[in-house]
Short mmCIF file of N, CA and C and ligand atoms in Angstrom, two decimals:
data_model
loop_
_atom_site.label_atom_id
_atom_site.label_comp_id
_atom_site.label_asym_id
_atom_site.label_seq_id
_atom_site.Cartn_x
_atom_site.Cartn_y
_atom_site.Cartn_z
N MET A 1 -19.75 1.23 -1.19
CA MET A 1 -19.39 1.35 -2.61
C MET A 1 -18.19 0.46 -2.91
N ALA A 2 -18.23 -0.24 -4.03
CA ALA A 2 -17.11 -1.12 -4.41
C ALA A 2 -15.94 -0.30 -4.93
N ALA A 3 -15.28 0.36 -4.01
CA ALA A 3 -14.16 1.23 -4.38
C ALA A 3 -12.92 0.80 -3.61
N ILE A 4 -11.78 1.35 -4.02
CA ILE A 4 -10.56 1.21 -3.24
C ILE A 4 -10.57 2.32 -2.20
N TYR A 5 -10.50 1.96 -0.93
CA TYR A 5 -10.52 2.94 0.14
C TYR A 5 -9.11 3.18 0.65
N LEU A 6 -8.71 4.45 0.71
CA LEU A 6 -7.42 4.83 1.26
C LEU A 6 -7.65 5.45 2.62
N TRP A 7 -6.98 4.90 3.60
CA TRP A 7 -7.28 5.27 4.98
C TRP A 7 -6.00 5.66 5.71
N TRP A 8 -5.87 6.95 6.03
CA TRP A 8 -4.73 7.43 6.80
C TRP A 8 -4.89 7.00 8.25
N ILE A 9 -3.93 6.22 8.76
CA ILE A 9 -4.00 5.76 10.16
C ILE A 9 -2.75 6.20 10.93
N GLY A 10 -2.05 7.22 10.39
CA GLY A 10 -0.78 7.63 10.98
C GLY A 10 -0.93 8.36 12.31
N ALA A 11 0.23 8.60 12.94
CA ALA A 11 0.27 9.30 14.23
C ALA A 11 0.08 10.80 14.04
N ASP A 12 0.71 11.36 13.01
CA ASP A 12 0.56 12.78 12.71
C ASP A 12 -0.70 13.00 11.86
N ALA A 13 -1.00 14.28 11.59
CA ALA A 13 -2.16 14.62 10.75
C ALA A 13 -1.91 14.16 9.32
N ALA A 14 -2.99 13.86 8.61
CA ALA A 14 -2.90 13.41 7.23
C ALA A 14 -2.49 14.56 6.32
N ASP A 15 -1.70 14.25 5.30
CA ASP A 15 -1.38 15.21 4.24
C ASP A 15 -2.34 14.93 3.09
N ARG A 16 -3.39 15.76 3.02
CA ARG A 16 -4.48 15.49 2.06
C ARG A 16 -4.00 15.52 0.61
N ASP A 17 -3.09 16.46 0.30
CA ASP A 17 -2.60 16.55 -1.08
C ASP A 17 -1.87 15.28 -1.48
N LEU A 18 -1.08 14.78 -0.54
CA LEU A 18 -0.31 13.57 -0.78
C LEU A 18 -1.26 12.38 -0.99
N LEU A 19 -2.24 12.25 -0.12
CA LEU A 19 -3.20 11.14 -0.24
C LEU A 19 -3.99 11.25 -1.53
N GLU A 20 -4.26 12.48 -1.93
CA GLU A 20 -5.00 12.70 -3.17
C GLU A 20 -4.19 12.20 -4.38
N ARG A 21 -2.89 12.40 -4.34
CA ARG A 21 -2.04 11.89 -5.43
C ARG A 21 -2.08 10.37 -5.48
N VAL A 22 -2.04 9.75 -4.31
CA VAL A 22 -2.10 8.28 -4.24
C VAL A 22 -3.45 7.82 -4.78
N ARG A 23 -4.51 8.50 -4.34
CA ARG A 23 -5.87 8.13 -4.76
C ARG A 23 -6.00 8.13 -6.29
N GLN A 24 -5.51 9.22 -6.89
CA GLN A 24 -5.63 9.33 -8.34
C GLN A 24 -4.90 8.20 -9.06
N GLN A 25 -3.67 7.91 -8.62
CA GLN A 25 -2.88 6.90 -9.33
C GLN A 25 -3.45 5.49 -9.16
N VAL A 26 -3.88 5.12 -7.95
CA VAL A 26 -4.41 3.77 -7.78
C VAL A 26 -5.73 3.61 -8.54
N GLY A 27 -6.49 4.69 -8.63
CA GLY A 27 -7.74 4.64 -9.40
C GLY A 27 -7.47 4.37 -10.87
N VAL A 28 -6.43 5.02 -11.40
CA VAL A 28 -6.08 4.87 -12.82
C VAL A 28 -5.51 3.47 -13.07
N VAL A 29 -4.53 3.06 -12.26
CA VAL A 29 -3.85 1.78 -12.49
C VAL A 29 -4.81 0.60 -12.35
N PHE A 30 -5.68 0.64 -11.34
CA PHE A 30 -6.55 -0.50 -11.09
C PHE A 30 -7.97 -0.29 -11.63
N GLU A 31 -8.14 0.77 -12.43
CA GLU A 31 -9.39 1.01 -13.16
C GLU A 31 -10.61 0.86 -12.26
N SER A 32 -10.50 1.43 -11.07
CA SER A 32 -11.58 1.33 -10.09
C SER A 32 -11.78 2.68 -9.41
N PRO A 33 -12.99 2.94 -8.93
CA PRO A 33 -13.15 4.15 -8.13
C PRO A 33 -12.27 4.07 -6.88
N ALA A 34 -11.67 5.18 -6.51
CA ALA A 34 -10.83 5.21 -5.31
C ALA A 34 -11.23 6.41 -4.48
N VAL A 35 -11.38 6.21 -3.19
CA VAL A 35 -11.84 7.29 -2.31
C VAL A 35 -10.98 7.38 -1.06
N LEU A 36 -10.92 8.58 -0.48
CA LEU A 36 -10.25 8.75 0.80
C LEU A 36 -11.28 8.48 1.90
N TRP A 37 -10.83 7.79 2.95
CA TRP A 37 -11.75 7.37 4.01
C TRP A 37 -11.06 7.53 5.35
N ASP A 38 -11.80 7.93 6.36
CA ASP A 38 -11.29 7.91 7.73
C ASP A 38 -12.47 8.04 8.67
N ASP A 39 -12.76 6.98 9.40
CA ASP A 39 -13.87 7.07 10.36
C ASP A 39 -13.35 7.34 11.77
N GLY A 40 -12.06 7.67 11.85
CA GLY A 40 -11.48 8.05 13.14
C GLY A 40 -10.89 6.89 13.93
N ALA A 41 -11.26 5.66 13.58
CA ALA A 41 -10.72 4.49 14.30
C ALA A 41 -9.25 4.29 13.95
N ARG A 42 -8.46 3.83 14.92
CA ARG A 42 -7.04 3.56 14.70
C ARG A 42 -6.69 2.21 15.29
N PRO A 43 -5.76 1.47 14.64
CA PRO A 43 -5.39 0.16 15.15
C PRO A 43 -4.77 0.26 16.55
N THR A 44 -5.05 -0.72 17.37
CA THR A 44 -4.43 -0.78 18.70
C THR A 44 -3.71 -2.13 18.82
N GLY A 45 -2.77 -2.17 19.73
CA GLY A 45 -2.07 -3.42 19.99
C GLY A 45 -1.10 -3.82 18.89
N THR A 46 -0.69 -2.88 18.05
CA THR A 46 0.21 -3.22 16.94
C THR A 46 1.66 -2.86 17.26
N TYR A 47 1.87 -2.13 18.37
CA TYR A 47 3.22 -1.65 18.71
C TYR A 47 4.00 -2.71 19.48
N ASP A 48 5.22 -2.98 19.01
CA ASP A 48 6.11 -3.93 19.66
C ASP A 48 7.14 -3.12 20.45
N THR A 49 7.05 -3.16 21.76
CA THR A 49 7.91 -2.29 22.58
C THR A 49 9.38 -2.68 22.46
N ARG A 50 9.65 -3.97 22.25
CA ARG A 50 11.03 -4.42 22.14
C ARG A 50 11.69 -3.87 20.87
N ARG A 51 10.94 -3.89 19.78
CA ARG A 51 11.48 -3.43 18.51
C ARG A 51 11.26 -1.93 18.28
N GLY A 52 10.31 -1.33 18.98
CA GLY A 52 10.01 0.08 18.76
C GLY A 52 9.37 0.32 17.40
N GLN A 53 8.68 -0.69 16.89
CA GLN A 53 8.03 -0.60 15.57
C GLN A 53 6.63 -1.21 15.67
N HIS A 54 5.85 -1.00 14.62
CA HIS A 54 4.51 -1.57 14.58
C HIS A 54 4.47 -2.80 13.67
N SER A 55 3.72 -3.79 14.08
CA SER A 55 3.57 -5.01 13.30
C SER A 55 2.61 -4.78 12.14
N SER A 56 3.13 -4.88 10.90
CA SER A 56 2.26 -4.67 9.74
C SER A 56 1.21 -5.77 9.66
N THR A 57 1.56 -6.98 10.10
CA THR A 57 0.61 -8.09 10.06
C THR A 57 -0.57 -7.84 11.01
N GLN A 58 -0.26 -7.27 12.19
CA GLN A 58 -1.34 -6.93 13.13
C GLN A 58 -2.22 -5.81 12.58
N ILE A 59 -1.59 -4.87 11.88
CA ILE A 59 -2.39 -3.79 11.28
C ILE A 59 -3.36 -4.37 10.24
N LEU A 60 -2.87 -5.31 9.44
CA LEU A 60 -3.74 -5.93 8.42
C LEU A 60 -4.89 -6.68 9.10
N ARG A 61 -4.57 -7.36 10.19
CA ARG A 61 -5.59 -8.10 10.93
C ARG A 61 -6.69 -7.14 11.41
N TRP A 62 -6.25 -6.01 11.97
CA TRP A 62 -7.19 -4.99 12.45
C TRP A 62 -8.01 -4.43 11.28
N LEU A 63 -7.30 -4.16 10.18
CA LEU A 63 -7.95 -3.56 9.01
C LEU A 63 -9.03 -4.48 8.44
N ASN A 64 -8.76 -5.78 8.48
CA ASN A 64 -9.75 -6.74 7.99
C ASN A 64 -11.06 -6.66 8.76
N GLU A 65 -10.96 -6.32 10.03
CA GLU A 65 -12.16 -6.24 10.87
C GLU A 65 -12.80 -4.86 10.83
N HIS A 66 -12.10 -3.88 10.26
CA HIS A 66 -12.62 -2.51 10.27
C HIS A 66 -12.78 -1.92 8.87
N GLN A 67 -12.87 -2.79 7.86
CA GLN A 67 -12.99 -2.29 6.50
C GLN A 67 -14.27 -1.48 6.32
N PRO A 68 -14.20 -0.42 5.51
CA PRO A 68 -15.42 0.32 5.20
C PRO A 68 -16.42 -0.64 4.52
N PRO A 69 -17.71 -0.45 4.76
CA PRO A 69 -18.71 -1.36 4.20
C PRO A 69 -18.60 -1.48 2.68
N GLY A 70 -18.51 -2.70 2.19
CA GLY A 70 -18.50 -2.94 0.75
C GLY A 70 -17.21 -2.58 0.03
N ALA A 71 -16.16 -2.26 0.78
CA ALA A 71 -14.90 -1.86 0.12
C ALA A 71 -14.35 -2.99 -0.74
N LEU A 72 -13.91 -2.62 -1.95
CA LEU A 72 -13.25 -3.59 -2.83
C LEU A 72 -11.89 -3.94 -2.22
N LYS A 73 -11.12 -2.92 -1.91
CA LYS A 73 -9.82 -3.07 -1.24
C LYS A 73 -9.69 -1.91 -0.25
N THR A 74 -8.94 -2.13 0.82
CA THR A 74 -8.66 -1.05 1.75
C THR A 74 -7.15 -0.96 1.94
N LEU A 75 -6.61 0.22 1.65
CA LEU A 75 -5.18 0.47 1.84
C LEU A 75 -5.00 1.47 2.97
N ALA A 76 -4.34 1.04 4.04
CA ALA A 76 -4.02 1.95 5.13
C ALA A 76 -2.67 2.60 4.83
N VAL A 77 -2.59 3.91 5.10
CA VAL A 77 -1.34 4.64 4.92
C VAL A 77 -0.95 5.20 6.28
N THR A 78 0.32 4.99 6.67
CA THR A 78 0.74 5.41 7.99
C THR A 78 2.12 6.06 7.95
N ASP A 79 2.47 6.73 9.06
CA ASP A 79 3.80 7.31 9.17
C ASP A 79 4.66 6.56 10.19
N VAL A 80 4.10 5.51 10.79
CA VAL A 80 4.90 4.75 11.77
C VAL A 80 5.71 3.65 11.06
N ASP A 81 6.83 3.28 11.67
CA ASP A 81 7.72 2.28 11.08
C ASP A 81 7.12 0.88 11.26
N LEU A 82 7.16 0.08 10.20
CA LEU A 82 6.53 -1.24 10.20
C LEU A 82 7.57 -2.36 10.15
N PHE A 83 7.20 -3.51 10.71
CA PHE A 83 8.08 -4.68 10.61
C PHE A 83 7.26 -5.95 10.47
N ILE A 84 7.94 -6.97 9.92
CA ILE A 84 7.47 -8.35 10.08
C ILE A 84 8.62 -9.08 10.75
N PRO A 85 8.36 -10.13 11.51
CA PRO A 85 9.39 -10.73 12.36
C PRO A 85 10.73 -11.06 11.67
N VAL A 86 10.71 -11.50 10.42
CA VAL A 86 11.97 -11.92 9.77
C VAL A 86 12.76 -10.77 9.17
N LEU A 87 12.20 -9.56 9.13
CA LEU A 87 12.89 -8.43 8.51
C LEU A 87 13.07 -7.27 9.48
N THR A 88 14.13 -6.46 9.24
CA THR A 88 14.40 -5.28 10.05
C THR A 88 13.24 -4.29 9.97
N PHE A 89 12.71 -4.14 8.77
CA PHE A 89 11.56 -3.24 8.54
C PHE A 89 10.91 -3.63 7.22
N VAL A 90 9.71 -3.15 6.99
CA VAL A 90 9.07 -3.29 5.68
C VAL A 90 8.46 -1.94 5.28
N TYR A 91 8.40 -1.69 3.97
CA TYR A 91 7.74 -0.48 3.48
C TYR A 91 6.23 -0.65 3.52
N GLY A 92 5.81 -1.90 3.47
CA GLY A 92 4.38 -2.18 3.49
C GLY A 92 4.15 -3.68 3.51
N GLU A 93 2.88 -4.05 3.62
CA GLU A 93 2.51 -5.46 3.56
C GLU A 93 1.11 -5.55 2.98
N ALA A 94 0.84 -6.65 2.29
CA ALA A 94 -0.50 -6.84 1.72
C ALA A 94 -0.88 -8.30 1.81
N GLN A 95 -2.17 -8.56 1.79
CA GLN A 95 -2.66 -9.92 1.69
C GLN A 95 -2.74 -10.27 0.22
N LEU A 96 -1.96 -11.25 -0.21
CA LEU A 96 -1.97 -11.65 -1.62
C LEU A 96 -3.37 -12.14 -1.99
N GLY A 97 -3.98 -11.46 -2.95
CA GLY A 97 -5.33 -11.83 -3.36
C GLY A 97 -6.39 -11.51 -2.32
N GLY A 98 -6.03 -10.73 -1.32
CA GLY A 98 -6.98 -10.40 -0.25
C GLY A 98 -7.56 -9.01 -0.44
N ARG A 99 -7.99 -8.43 0.67
CA ARG A 99 -8.67 -7.14 0.56
C ARG A 99 -7.93 -5.99 1.22
N THR A 100 -6.88 -6.27 1.96
CA THR A 100 -6.26 -5.20 2.72
C THR A 100 -4.74 -5.12 2.50
N ALA A 101 -4.24 -3.89 2.64
CA ALA A 101 -2.81 -3.63 2.51
C ALA A 101 -2.47 -2.41 3.36
N VAL A 102 -1.18 -2.29 3.69
CA VAL A 102 -0.74 -1.12 4.46
C VAL A 102 0.61 -0.67 3.88
N VAL A 103 0.81 0.64 3.83
CA VAL A 103 2.11 1.19 3.44
C VAL A 103 2.53 2.24 4.46
N SER A 104 3.85 2.33 4.66
CA SER A 104 4.38 3.29 5.62
C SER A 104 5.24 4.34 4.92
N MET A 105 5.15 5.57 5.44
CA MET A 105 5.99 6.65 4.91
C MET A 105 7.28 6.79 5.70
N ALA A 106 7.42 5.99 6.77
CA ALA A 106 8.52 6.18 7.72
C ALA A 106 9.91 6.14 7.09
N ARG A 107 10.08 5.34 6.06
CA ARG A 107 11.40 5.16 5.45
C ARG A 107 11.50 5.84 4.10
N LEU A 108 10.48 6.53 3.67
CA LEU A 108 10.46 7.06 2.30
C LEU A 108 11.36 8.28 2.11
N GLY A 109 11.89 8.81 3.21
CA GLY A 109 12.83 9.92 3.11
C GLY A 109 14.28 9.44 3.09
N ASP A 110 14.47 8.10 3.12
CA ASP A 110 15.82 7.55 3.14
C ASP A 110 16.52 7.74 1.79
N GLY A 111 17.83 7.72 1.83
CA GLY A 111 18.61 7.82 0.60
C GLY A 111 19.86 8.61 0.87
N LEU A 112 20.76 8.60 -0.09
CA LEU A 112 22.05 9.28 0.10
C LEU A 112 21.90 10.80 0.03
N ALA A 113 21.16 11.25 -0.99
CA ALA A 113 21.01 12.69 -1.18
C ALA A 113 19.83 13.21 -0.36
N ARG A 114 19.70 14.51 -0.26
CA ARG A 114 18.57 15.11 0.41
C ARG A 114 17.32 14.84 -0.42
N VAL A 115 16.29 14.40 0.24
CA VAL A 115 15.10 13.96 -0.48
C VAL A 115 14.03 15.04 -0.44
N THR A 116 13.49 15.38 -1.61
CA THR A 116 12.47 16.43 -1.70
C THR A 116 11.08 15.83 -1.42
N PRO A 117 10.13 16.69 -1.04
CA PRO A 117 8.75 16.21 -0.85
C PRO A 117 8.19 15.54 -2.10
N ALA A 118 8.60 16.03 -3.28
CA ALA A 118 8.12 15.44 -4.53
C ALA A 118 8.59 13.99 -4.67
N THR A 119 9.84 13.75 -4.24
CA THR A 119 10.37 12.39 -4.31
C THR A 119 9.63 11.47 -3.34
N VAL A 120 9.40 11.98 -2.13
CA VAL A 120 8.66 11.19 -1.13
C VAL A 120 7.27 10.85 -1.67
N ALA A 121 6.62 11.83 -2.31
CA ALA A 121 5.28 11.60 -2.87
C ALA A 121 5.33 10.52 -3.95
N ALA A 122 6.32 10.62 -4.83
CA ALA A 122 6.44 9.63 -5.91
C ALA A 122 6.67 8.23 -5.34
N ARG A 123 7.48 8.15 -4.30
CA ARG A 123 7.76 6.85 -3.67
C ARG A 123 6.52 6.27 -3.02
N LEU A 124 5.76 7.13 -2.33
CA LEU A 124 4.55 6.65 -1.67
C LEU A 124 3.55 6.12 -2.69
N VAL A 125 3.40 6.84 -3.80
CA VAL A 125 2.48 6.41 -4.85
C VAL A 125 2.88 5.02 -5.35
N LYS A 126 4.18 4.82 -5.59
CA LYS A 126 4.64 3.51 -6.10
C LYS A 126 4.41 2.40 -5.09
N GLU A 127 4.73 2.66 -3.83
CA GLU A 127 4.55 1.62 -2.81
C GLU A 127 3.07 1.30 -2.60
N ALA A 128 2.22 2.31 -2.72
CA ALA A 128 0.78 2.09 -2.58
C ALA A 128 0.26 1.22 -3.73
N VAL A 129 0.68 1.54 -4.95
CA VAL A 129 0.25 0.74 -6.11
C VAL A 129 0.79 -0.68 -5.98
N HIS A 130 2.04 -0.80 -5.54
CA HIS A 130 2.68 -2.12 -5.37
C HIS A 130 1.89 -3.00 -4.40
N GLU A 131 1.60 -2.48 -3.22
CA GLU A 131 0.91 -3.29 -2.22
C GLU A 131 -0.52 -3.62 -2.67
N LEU A 132 -1.20 -2.66 -3.28
CA LEU A 132 -2.54 -2.95 -3.79
C LEU A 132 -2.47 -3.99 -4.89
N GLY A 133 -1.40 -3.96 -5.69
CA GLY A 133 -1.20 -4.97 -6.73
C GLY A 133 -1.21 -6.37 -6.14
N HIS A 134 -0.58 -6.53 -4.99
CA HIS A 134 -0.60 -7.83 -4.31
C HIS A 134 -2.02 -8.25 -3.95
N THR A 135 -2.83 -7.28 -3.49
CA THR A 135 -4.21 -7.64 -3.12
C THR A 135 -5.01 -8.08 -4.34
N PHE A 136 -4.59 -7.62 -5.52
CA PHE A 136 -5.25 -8.07 -6.75
C PHE A 136 -4.61 -9.36 -7.28
N GLY A 137 -3.76 -9.98 -6.47
CA GLY A 137 -3.19 -11.27 -6.84
C GLY A 137 -1.87 -11.20 -7.59
N LEU A 138 -1.34 -10.00 -7.79
CA LEU A 138 -0.07 -9.88 -8.52
C LEU A 138 1.10 -10.21 -7.60
N THR A 139 2.04 -11.00 -8.12
CA THR A 139 3.25 -11.32 -7.37
C THR A 139 4.41 -10.46 -7.89
N HIS A 140 5.60 -10.66 -7.35
CA HIS A 140 6.72 -9.82 -7.77
C HIS A 140 7.11 -10.08 -9.22
N CYS A 141 7.52 -9.01 -9.88
CA CYS A 141 7.76 -9.03 -11.33
C CYS A 141 9.24 -8.74 -11.58
N SER A 142 9.77 -9.30 -12.66
CA SER A 142 11.20 -9.10 -12.95
C SER A 142 11.43 -7.95 -13.94
N ALA A 143 10.36 -7.38 -14.48
CA ALA A 143 10.52 -6.24 -15.39
C ALA A 143 11.01 -5.04 -14.58
N GLU A 144 12.13 -4.47 -14.99
CA GLU A 144 12.82 -3.45 -14.18
C GLU A 144 11.97 -2.24 -13.82
N ARG A 145 11.16 -1.77 -14.79
CA ARG A 145 10.38 -0.55 -14.56
C ARG A 145 9.00 -0.82 -13.95
N CYS A 146 8.64 -2.08 -13.87
CA CYS A 146 7.29 -2.43 -13.39
C CYS A 146 7.15 -2.12 -11.90
N VAL A 147 6.01 -1.58 -11.52
CA VAL A 147 5.77 -1.22 -10.12
C VAL A 147 5.76 -2.46 -9.22
N MET A 148 5.56 -3.66 -9.80
CA MET A 148 5.52 -4.88 -9.00
C MET A 148 6.92 -5.48 -8.78
N THR A 149 7.95 -4.82 -9.28
CA THR A 149 9.31 -5.24 -8.96
C THR A 149 9.53 -5.08 -7.47
N ARG A 150 10.22 -6.05 -6.86
CA ARG A 150 10.49 -5.97 -5.44
C ARG A 150 11.64 -4.99 -5.22
N SER A 151 11.44 -4.01 -4.34
CA SER A 151 12.48 -3.02 -4.07
C SER A 151 13.01 -3.22 -2.66
N VAL A 152 14.33 -3.38 -2.55
CA VAL A 152 14.92 -3.59 -1.23
C VAL A 152 15.42 -2.29 -0.61
N ASN A 153 15.52 -1.23 -1.44
CA ASN A 153 15.94 0.07 -0.91
C ASN A 153 15.30 1.18 -1.75
N MET A 154 15.54 2.42 -1.32
CA MET A 154 14.89 3.55 -2.00
C MET A 154 15.41 3.77 -3.41
N ALA A 155 16.67 3.40 -3.66
CA ALA A 155 17.20 3.52 -5.02
C ALA A 155 16.38 2.62 -5.96
N GLY A 156 16.03 1.47 -5.44
CA GLY A 156 15.20 0.54 -6.22
C GLY A 156 13.81 1.10 -6.47
N VAL A 157 13.25 1.74 -5.46
CA VAL A 157 11.92 2.34 -5.61
C VAL A 157 11.99 3.47 -6.65
N ASP A 158 13.06 4.27 -6.57
CA ASP A 158 13.20 5.39 -7.51
C ASP A 158 13.36 4.93 -8.95
N ARG A 159 13.97 3.76 -9.14
CA ARG A 159 14.20 3.25 -10.49
C ARG A 159 12.93 2.79 -11.18
N LYS A 160 11.97 2.30 -10.40
CA LYS A 160 10.79 1.74 -11.06
C LYS A 160 9.72 2.79 -11.31
N GLY A 161 8.74 2.44 -12.14
CA GLY A 161 7.65 3.34 -12.44
C GLY A 161 6.49 3.13 -11.49
N ALA A 162 5.39 3.82 -11.74
CA ALA A 162 4.21 3.74 -10.87
C ALA A 162 3.08 2.98 -11.54
N THR A 163 3.42 2.24 -12.62
CA THR A 163 2.38 1.51 -13.36
C THR A 163 2.77 0.05 -13.56
N LEU A 164 1.81 -0.75 -13.96
CA LEU A 164 2.04 -2.18 -14.21
C LEU A 164 2.63 -2.37 -15.60
N CYS A 165 3.55 -3.32 -15.75
CA CYS A 165 4.05 -3.68 -17.08
C CYS A 165 2.93 -4.42 -17.81
N ALA A 166 3.14 -4.67 -19.10
CA ALA A 166 2.08 -5.29 -19.92
C ALA A 166 1.69 -6.66 -19.37
N ASP A 167 2.67 -7.46 -18.92
CA ASP A 167 2.37 -8.80 -18.39
C ASP A 167 1.51 -8.70 -17.13
N CYS A 168 1.91 -7.82 -16.19
CA CYS A 168 1.16 -7.68 -14.95
C CYS A 168 -0.24 -7.16 -15.22
N GLN A 169 -0.35 -6.28 -16.22
CA GLN A 169 -1.66 -5.73 -16.56
C GLN A 169 -2.59 -6.84 -17.05
N THR A 170 -2.04 -7.78 -17.82
CA THR A 170 -2.84 -8.91 -18.31
C THR A 170 -3.33 -9.76 -17.14
N VAL A 171 -2.42 -10.05 -16.21
CA VAL A 171 -2.80 -10.84 -15.03
C VAL A 171 -3.87 -10.10 -14.22
N PHE A 172 -3.64 -8.81 -14.03
CA PHE A 172 -4.60 -7.99 -13.27
C PHE A 172 -5.99 -8.04 -13.90
N LYS A 173 -6.05 -7.86 -15.21
CA LYS A 173 -7.35 -7.84 -15.91
C LYS A 173 -8.06 -9.17 -15.75
N ASP A 174 -7.30 -10.27 -15.86
CA ASP A 174 -7.90 -11.61 -15.69
C ASP A 174 -8.50 -11.75 -14.30
N ARG A 175 -7.72 -11.34 -13.30
CA ARG A 175 -8.16 -11.49 -11.91
C ARG A 175 -9.38 -10.61 -11.63
N LEU A 176 -9.34 -9.39 -12.17
CA LEU A 176 -10.43 -8.45 -11.94
C LEU A 176 -11.71 -8.99 -12.56
N LEU A 177 -11.62 -9.51 -13.79
CA LEU A 177 -12.79 -10.06 -14.47
C LEU A 177 -13.32 -11.27 -13.71
N GLU A 178 -12.39 -12.11 -13.27
CA GLU A 178 -12.73 -13.29 -12.47
C GLU A 178 -13.57 -12.86 -11.26
N GLY A 179 -13.05 -11.84 -10.54
CA GLY A 179 -13.74 -11.34 -9.35
C GLY A 179 -15.12 -10.83 -9.68
N ARG A 180 -15.24 -10.10 -10.80
CA ARG A 180 -16.53 -9.51 -11.15
C ARG A 180 -17.54 -10.59 -11.54
N ASN A 181 -17.04 -11.65 -12.20
CA ASN A 181 -17.94 -12.72 -12.61
C ASN A 181 -18.52 -13.47 -11.42
N HIS A 182 -17.79 -13.45 -10.32
CA HIS A 182 -18.25 -14.18 -9.14
C HIS A 182 -19.14 -13.34 -8.24
N GLU A 183 -19.28 -12.05 -8.58
CA GLU A 183 -20.06 -11.19 -7.68
C GLU A 183 -21.55 -11.37 -7.85
ZN1 ZN B 1 5.83 -6.79 -2.84
ZN1 ZN B 2 5.25 -6.47 -14.10
#
């Protein structure tokens, strides 16, 4: 089915309610069917023993080879800490204009104050929409409340919304129509 597939690949058990919130929001924002998926397979060879973190780029590589049949986009959600070589950590990574993305919950509890489960859920939803936005060809946006704003810390994530600004929405619609015309 040409849907957005959300795939929990974490070490601990999946939080179905949390994934359901992500599913609903990405379905609304990207105007596409969104489903939860898990065929039991998990990425291997992504752990860097020196850094004690998982390579988000390797996860994307694995995901590209294990996408559900006919998936429009596949977003992996994990609880392990992710990195790319030039950064200490990343909240997620996506293929710009591609089909796969990954987001991590490992850092979503960070912040000065005690963080509630509701805050963690809101942050995960935003990061999921953000990374999927990249797969739809959206780049970083300067509109403060736009979900495509680049966030360097949790305060930044908390400041932005979970939806696309009007400009990003226009770009998204163009890209989506382009994709459909080529199918
Ligand atoms: Zn980004
Ligand atoms: Zn925007």
